[in-house]
mmCIF file of C-alpha atoms and ligand atoms in Angstrom:
data_model
loop_
_atom_site.group_PDB
_atom_site.id
_atom_site.type_symbol
_atom_site.label_atom_id
_atom_site.label_comp_id
_atom_site.label_asym_id
_atom_site.label_seq_id
_atom_site.Cartn_x
_atom_site.Cartn_y
_atom_site.Cartn_z
ATOM 1 C CA UNK A 1 -0.730 -15.028 -7.467
ATOM 2 C CA UNK A 2 1.734 -14.834 -10.117
ATOM 3 C CA UNK A 3 1.751 -12.412 -12.591
ATOM 4 C CA UNK A 4 1.539 -13.398 -16.222
ATOM 5 C CA UNK A 5 5.563 -13.001 -17.918
ATOM 6 C CA UNK A 6 6.882 -9.671 -17.694
ATOM 7 C CA UNK A 7 4.481 -8.772 -15.055
ATOM 8 C CA UNK A 8 5.053 -8.325 -11.056
ATOM 9 C CA UNK A 9 3.239 -10.708 -8.671
ATOM 10 C CA UNK A 10 0.366 -9.466 -6.479
ATOM 11 C CA UNK A 11 -1.053 -11.211 -3.540
ATOM 12 C CA UNK A 12 -3.482 -11.110 -0.701
ATOM 13 C CA UNK A 13 -2.002 -11.586 2.740
ATOM 14 C CA UNK A 14 -3.546 -12.181 5.841
ATOM 15 C CA UNK A 15 -1.828 -10.579 9.030
ATOM 16 C CA UNK A 16 0.520 -7.739 10.863
ATOM 17 C CA UNK A 17 2.263 -5.573 8.221
ATOM 18 C CA UNK A 18 4.997 -4.918 10.924
ATOM 19 C CA UNK A 19 5.982 -8.019 10.508
ATOM 20 C CA UNK A 20 6.474 -8.261 6.930
ATOM 21 C CA UNK A 21 10.060 -9.274 6.178
ATOM 22 C CA UNK A 22 9.910 -7.150 2.251
ATOM 23 C CA UNK A 23 12.322 -4.392 1.129
ATOM 24 C CA UNK A 24 9.530 -1.799 2.305
ATOM 25 C CA UNK A 25 6.345 -1.716 3.426
ATOM 26 C CA UNK A 26 3.764 1.378 3.271
ATOM 27 C CA UNK A 27 2.015 3.446 5.940
ATOM 28 C CA UNK A 28 -1.306 4.368 5.673
ATOM 29 C CA UNK A 29 0.283 7.686 6.533
ATOM 30 C CA UNK A 30 -1.868 11.314 7.314
ATOM 31 C CA UNK A 31 -0.455 14.563 5.885
ATOM 32 C CA UNK A 32 1.678 15.691 8.532
ATOM 33 C CA UNK A 33 3.563 11.959 8.707
ATOM 34 C CA UNK A 34 3.118 12.581 12.280
ATOM 35 C CA UNK A 35 2.093 8.906 13.433
ATOM 36 C CA UNK A 36 -1.599 8.296 14.636
ATOM 37 C CA UNK A 37 -4.003 5.578 15.661
ATOM 38 C CA UNK A 38 -4.412 2.418 12.768
ATOM 39 C CA UNK A 39 -1.774 1.159 10.828
ATOM 40 C CA UNK A 40 -0.009 4.140 11.304
ATOM 41 C CA UNK A 41 0.495 3.866 15.416
ATOM 42 C CA UNK A 42 1.334 -0.328 14.679
ATOM 43 C CA UNK A 43 4.346 1.031 12.359
ATOM 44 C CA UNK A 44 5.520 3.784 14.623
ATOM 45 C CA UNK A 45 5.182 1.604 17.763
ATOM 46 C CA UNK A 46 7.292 -1.218 15.983
ATOM 47 C CA UNK A 47 9.822 1.117 13.846
ATOM 48 C CA UNK A 48 10.635 3.088 17.357
ATOM 49 C CA UNK A 49 10.874 6.427 17.716
ATOM 50 C CA UNK A 50 13.846 7.699 15.041
ATOM 51 C CA UNK A 51 10.768 6.835 12.775
ATOM 52 C CA UNK A 52 8.926 9.942 13.763
ATOM 53 C CA UNK A 53 12.041 12.083 14.075
ATOM 54 C CA UNK A 54 12.930 11.567 11.093
ATOM 55 C CA UNK A 55 9.121 11.893 9.675
ATOM 56 C CA UNK A 56 8.892 15.236 11.142
ATOM 57 C CA UNK A 57 12.135 16.688 8.777
ATOM 58 C CA UNK A 58 10.340 15.720 5.579
ATOM 59 C CA UNK A 59 7.462 18.471 5.880
ATOM 60 C CA UNK A 60 4.538 16.485 5.531
ATOM 61 C CA UNK A 61 3.144 14.620 2.542
ATOM 62 C CA UNK A 62 0.442 15.844 0.096
ATOM 63 C CA UNK A 63 -2.818 13.602 0.053
ATOM 64 C CA UNK A 64 -1.815 11.544 -2.959
ATOM 65 C CA UNK A 65 1.542 11.534 -2.700
ATOM 66 C CA UNK A 66 4.383 9.147 -1.314
ATOM 67 C CA UNK A 67 7.616 9.866 0.839
ATOM 68 C CA UNK A 68 10.225 7.064 2.363
ATOM 69 C CA UNK A 69 12.094 6.849 5.434
ATOM 70 C CA UNK A 70 14.560 4.328 7.177
ATOM 71 C CA UNK A 71 12.580 1.340 8.973
ATOM 72 C CA UNK A 72 14.383 1.327 12.352
ATOM 73 C CA UNK A 73 13.255 -1.810 14.525
ATOM 74 C CA UNK A 74 11.059 -3.049 11.569
ATOM 75 C CA UNK A 75 12.076 -6.418 9.818
ATOM 76 C CA UNK A 76 12.147 -4.491 6.442
ATOM 77 C CA UNK A 77 14.350 -1.733 4.736
ATOM 78 C CA UNK A 78 12.118 1.116 4.370
ATOM 79 C CA UNK A 79 8.982 2.236 5.386
ATOM 80 C CA UNK A 80 6.721 4.783 2.387
ATOM 81 C CA UNK A 81 4.537 6.682 3.986
ATOM 82 C CA UNK A 82 1.889 7.404 1.532
ATOM 83 C CA UNK A 83 -1.196 9.166 2.129
ATOM 84 C CA UNK A 84 -4.906 8.575 1.191
ATOM 85 C CA UNK A 85 -7.683 10.588 0.955
ATOM 86 C CA UNK A 86 -10.430 10.628 3.141
ATOM 87 C CA UNK A 87 -13.996 9.407 2.035
ATOM 88 C CA UNK A 88 -16.062 12.200 1.559
ATOM 89 C CA UNK A 89 -18.520 10.174 -0.256
ATOM 90 C CA UNK A 90 -17.015 9.571 -3.814
ATOM 91 C CA UNK A 91 -17.596 13.273 -5.611
ATOM 92 C CA UNK A 92 -14.173 14.836 -3.707
ATOM 93 C CA UNK A 93 -11.730 13.143 -6.475
ATOM 94 C CA UNK A 94 -11.283 10.346 -3.696
ATOM 95 C CA UNK A 95 -11.099 7.339 -6.456
ATOM 96 C CA UNK A 96 -8.043 9.101 -8.314
ATOM 97 C CA UNK A 97 -6.448 10.402 -5.020
ATOM 98 C CA UNK A 98 -6.283 6.423 -3.864
ATOM 99 C CA UNK A 99 -5.207 5.020 -7.243
ATOM 100 C CA UNK A 100 -2.441 8.241 -6.546
ATOM 101 C CA UNK A 101 -0.932 7.018 -3.365
ATOM 102 C CA UNK A 102 -0.403 3.270 -4.554
ATOM 103 C CA UNK A 103 1.011 4.196 -7.750
ATOM 104 C CA UNK A 104 3.384 7.100 -5.708
ATOM 105 C CA UNK A 105 4.485 4.257 -3.534
ATOM 106 C CA UNK A 106 5.314 1.758 -6.227
ATOM 107 C CA UNK A 107 7.346 4.423 -7.401
ATOM 108 C CA UNK A 108 8.938 5.720 -4.800
ATOM 109 C CA UNK A 109 9.660 1.802 -4.699
ATOM 110 C CA UNK A 110 11.497 1.857 -8.031
ATOM 111 C CA UNK A 111 13.777 4.835 -7.058
ATOM 112 C CA UNK A 112 14.830 3.114 -4.028
ATOM 113 C CA UNK A 113 15.113 -0.295 -5.279
ATOM 114 C CA UNK A 114 12.547 -2.428 -3.712
ATOM 115 C CA UNK A 115 11.634 -5.117 -5.313
ATOM 116 C CA UNK A 116 9.141 -6.448 -2.449
ATOM 117 C CA UNK A 117 6.372 -4.420 -1.347
ATOM 118 C CA UNK A 118 3.803 -4.489 1.387
ATOM 119 C CA UNK A 119 0.737 -2.416 1.586
ATOM 120 C CA UNK A 120 -1.891 -2.020 3.672
ATOM 121 C CA UNK A 121 -5.455 -1.379 2.821
ATOM 122 C CA UNK A 122 -5.184 2.437 2.670
ATOM 123 C CA UNK A 123 -7.436 4.977 3.658
ATOM 124 C CA UNK A 124 -10.083 1.631 4.330
ATOM 125 C CA UNK A 125 -9.985 2.810 8.058
ATOM 126 C CA UNK A 126 -10.289 5.737 10.322
ATOM 127 C CA UNK A 127 -10.216 7.430 6.475
ATOM 128 C CA UNK A 128 -13.727 5.338 5.873
ATOM 129 C CA UNK A 129 -12.761 4.707 2.304
ATOM 130 C CA UNK A 130 -15.374 1.589 1.133
ATOM 131 C CA UNK A 131 -13.291 -1.547 1.040
ATOM 132 C CA UNK A 132 -14.519 -3.315 -2.336
ATOM 133 C CA UNK A 133 -13.949 0.236 -4.062
ATOM 134 C CA UNK A 134 -10.657 0.618 -2.336
ATOM 135 C CA UNK A 135 -9.768 -2.898 -3.173
ATOM 136 C CA UNK A 136 -10.429 -2.854 -6.752
ATOM 137 C CA UNK A 137 -8.422 0.551 -7.495
ATOM 138 C CA UNK A 138 -5.385 -1.060 -4.921
ATOM 139 C CA UNK A 139 -5.809 -4.086 -7.240
ATOM 140 C CA UNK A 140 -6.071 -2.015 -10.772
ATOM 141 C CA UNK A 141 -3.760 0.328 -10.373
ATOM 142 C CA UNK A 142 -1.005 -1.805 -8.952
ATOM 143 C CA UNK A 143 -1.692 -4.425 -11.624
ATOM 144 C CA UNK A 144 -0.985 -1.549 -13.995
ATOM 145 C CA UNK A 145 2.814 -0.351 -12.498
ATOM 146 C CA UNK A 146 3.520 -3.909 -12.338
ATOM 147 C CA UNK A 147 3.565 -4.766 -16.249
ATOM 148 C CA UNK A 148 7.061 -4.696 -17.686
ATOM 149 C CA UNK A 149 8.588 -4.967 -14.061
ATOM 150 C CA UNK A 150 8.587 -9.141 -13.519
ATOM 151 C CA UNK A 151 10.949 -8.837 -10.971
ATOM 152 C CA UNK A 152 8.687 -7.066 -8.486
ATOM 153 C CA UNK A 153 6.494 -8.582 -6.174
ATOM 154 C CA UNK A 154 3.859 -7.013 -4.041
ATOM 155 C CA UNK A 155 1.798 -7.959 -0.883
ATOM 156 C CA UNK A 156 -1.712 -7.044 0.131
ATOM 157 C CA UNK A 157 -1.489 -7.524 3.535
ATOM 158 C CA UNK A 158 -4.984 -7.529 5.151
ATOM 159 C CA UNK A 159 -5.659 -7.148 8.745
ATOM 160 C CA UNK A 160 -9.228 -8.823 9.179
ATOM 161 C CA UNK A 161 -10.378 -12.071 7.381
ATOM 162 C CA UNK A 162 -13.111 -9.874 6.128
ATOM 163 C CA UNK A 163 -10.239 -7.541 4.501
ATOM 164 C CA UNK A 164 -8.381 -10.820 3.248
ATOM 165 C CA UNK A 165 -11.576 -11.867 1.360
ATOM 166 C CA UNK A 166 -12.359 -8.339 -0.045
ATOM 167 C CA UNK A 167 -8.733 -8.063 -1.591
ATOM 168 C CA UNK A 168 -9.215 -11.588 -2.777
ATOM 169 C CA UNK A 169 -12.201 -11.116 -4.659
ATOM 170 C CA UNK A 170 -10.739 -7.451 -6.100
ATOM 171 C CA UNK A 171 -8.088 -9.803 -7.481
ATOM 172 C CA UNK A 172 -9.444 -12.211 -8.726
ATOM 173 C CA UNK A 173 -12.041 -10.255 -10.867
ATOM 174 C CA UNK A 174 -9.274 -8.639 -12.812
ATOM 175 C CA UNK A 175 -8.006 -11.825 -13.099
ATOM 176 C CA UNK A 176 -11.032 -12.867 -14.669
ATOM 177 C CA UNK A 177 -10.819 -9.587 -16.733
ATOM 178 C CA UNK A 178 -7.826 -10.470 -17.739
ATOM 179 C CA UNK A 179 -8.622 -14.122 -18.944
ATOM 180 C CA UNK A 180 -4.861 -14.696 -19.466
ATOM 181 C CA UNK A 181 -3.299 -14.199 -15.862
ATOM 182 C CA UNK A 182 -2.418 -16.678 -14.226
HETATM 183 P P1 ADP B 201 -6.354 5.382 6.808
HETATM 184 O O1 ADP B 201 -6.277 6.322 7.841
HETATM 185 O O2 ADP B 201 -5.870 5.157 5.607
HETATM 186 O O3 ADP B 201 -8.110 4.812 6.625
HETATM 187 P P2 ADP B 201 -6.178 2.884 9.150
HETATM 188 O O4 ADP B 201 -4.444 2.717 9.329
HETATM 189 O O5 ADP B 201 -6.940 3.551 9.876
HETATM 190 O O6 ADP B 201 -5.850 4.041 7.976
HETATM 191 O O7 ADP B 201 -6.584 1.643 7.928
HETATM 192 C C1 ADP B 201 -6.131 1.335 6.975
HETATM 193 C C2 ADP B 201 -5.983 -0.318 6.902
HETATM 194 O O8 ADP B 201 -5.297 -0.584 7.621
HETATM 195 C C3 ADP B 201 -7.470 -0.333 7.858
HETATM 196 O O9 ADP B 201 -8.045 -2.017 6.995
HETATM 197 C C4 ADP B 201 -6.739 -1.362 8.264
HETATM 198 O O10 ADP B 201 -7.847 -2.926 9.450
HETATM 199 C C5 ADP B 201 -5.658 -1.899 8.265
HETATM 200 N N1 ADP B 201 -4.616 -1.852 9.612
HETATM 201 C C6 ADP B 201 -4.444 -1.343 10.943
HETATM 202 N N2 ADP B 201 -3.641 -2.074 11.502
HETATM 203 C C7 ADP B 201 -2.645 -2.754 10.638
HETATM 204 C C8 ADP B 201 -1.573 -3.662 10.740
HETATM 205 N N3 ADP B 201 -0.897 -3.768 11.932
HETATM 206 N N4 ADP B 201 -1.416 -3.861 9.658
HETATM 207 C C9 ADP B 201 -1.902 -4.186 8.483
HETATM 208 N N5 ADP B 201 -3.158 -3.587 8.474
HETATM 209 C C10 ADP B 201 -3.295 -2.840 9.567
#
């Protein structure tokens, strides 16, 4: 979906983020940056063992923050490791921490000059964040960040048909709210 003039574009795609030919992919990492299951495991597996070596030198990453590494055997140039919150029922600042993880990942993308960035649905797997709520936060945070950055292209990569539907719905809702967004 194209952004209005002066705004970067956001689109939802269905697939495996490790196959994305973009400047940077975002990893839904843990605070130890130690690799793990889910998308984190898939990214480390596809990148090769050097990714974990580089991660170990970073000294971890706080929840809501993001750090960048090389991409090794992946078809992108960088991996931005963003740490989303574990869902604890909604009263532990999870919404703001999730927004913060998206924002920090986008700030990292700008810092390294990455114009195309692919995100997984951070925190919605093992971390248990409700998918619809997470999708609305992802879309609104990214949308705000892309204002005044027309060169940027963000791909929300859904790993299931259900996730793709939820993300598309959140994007359409946001578009409807803004009216003029085509
Ligand atoms: P978290 O611990 O942040 O919840 P998970 O990896 O468990 O991270 O899940 C985050 C999201 O990433 C889930 O929606 C999951 O289905 C999705 N996912 C898992 N593997 C991939 C992949 N290879 N590409 C894109 N998304 C993936």
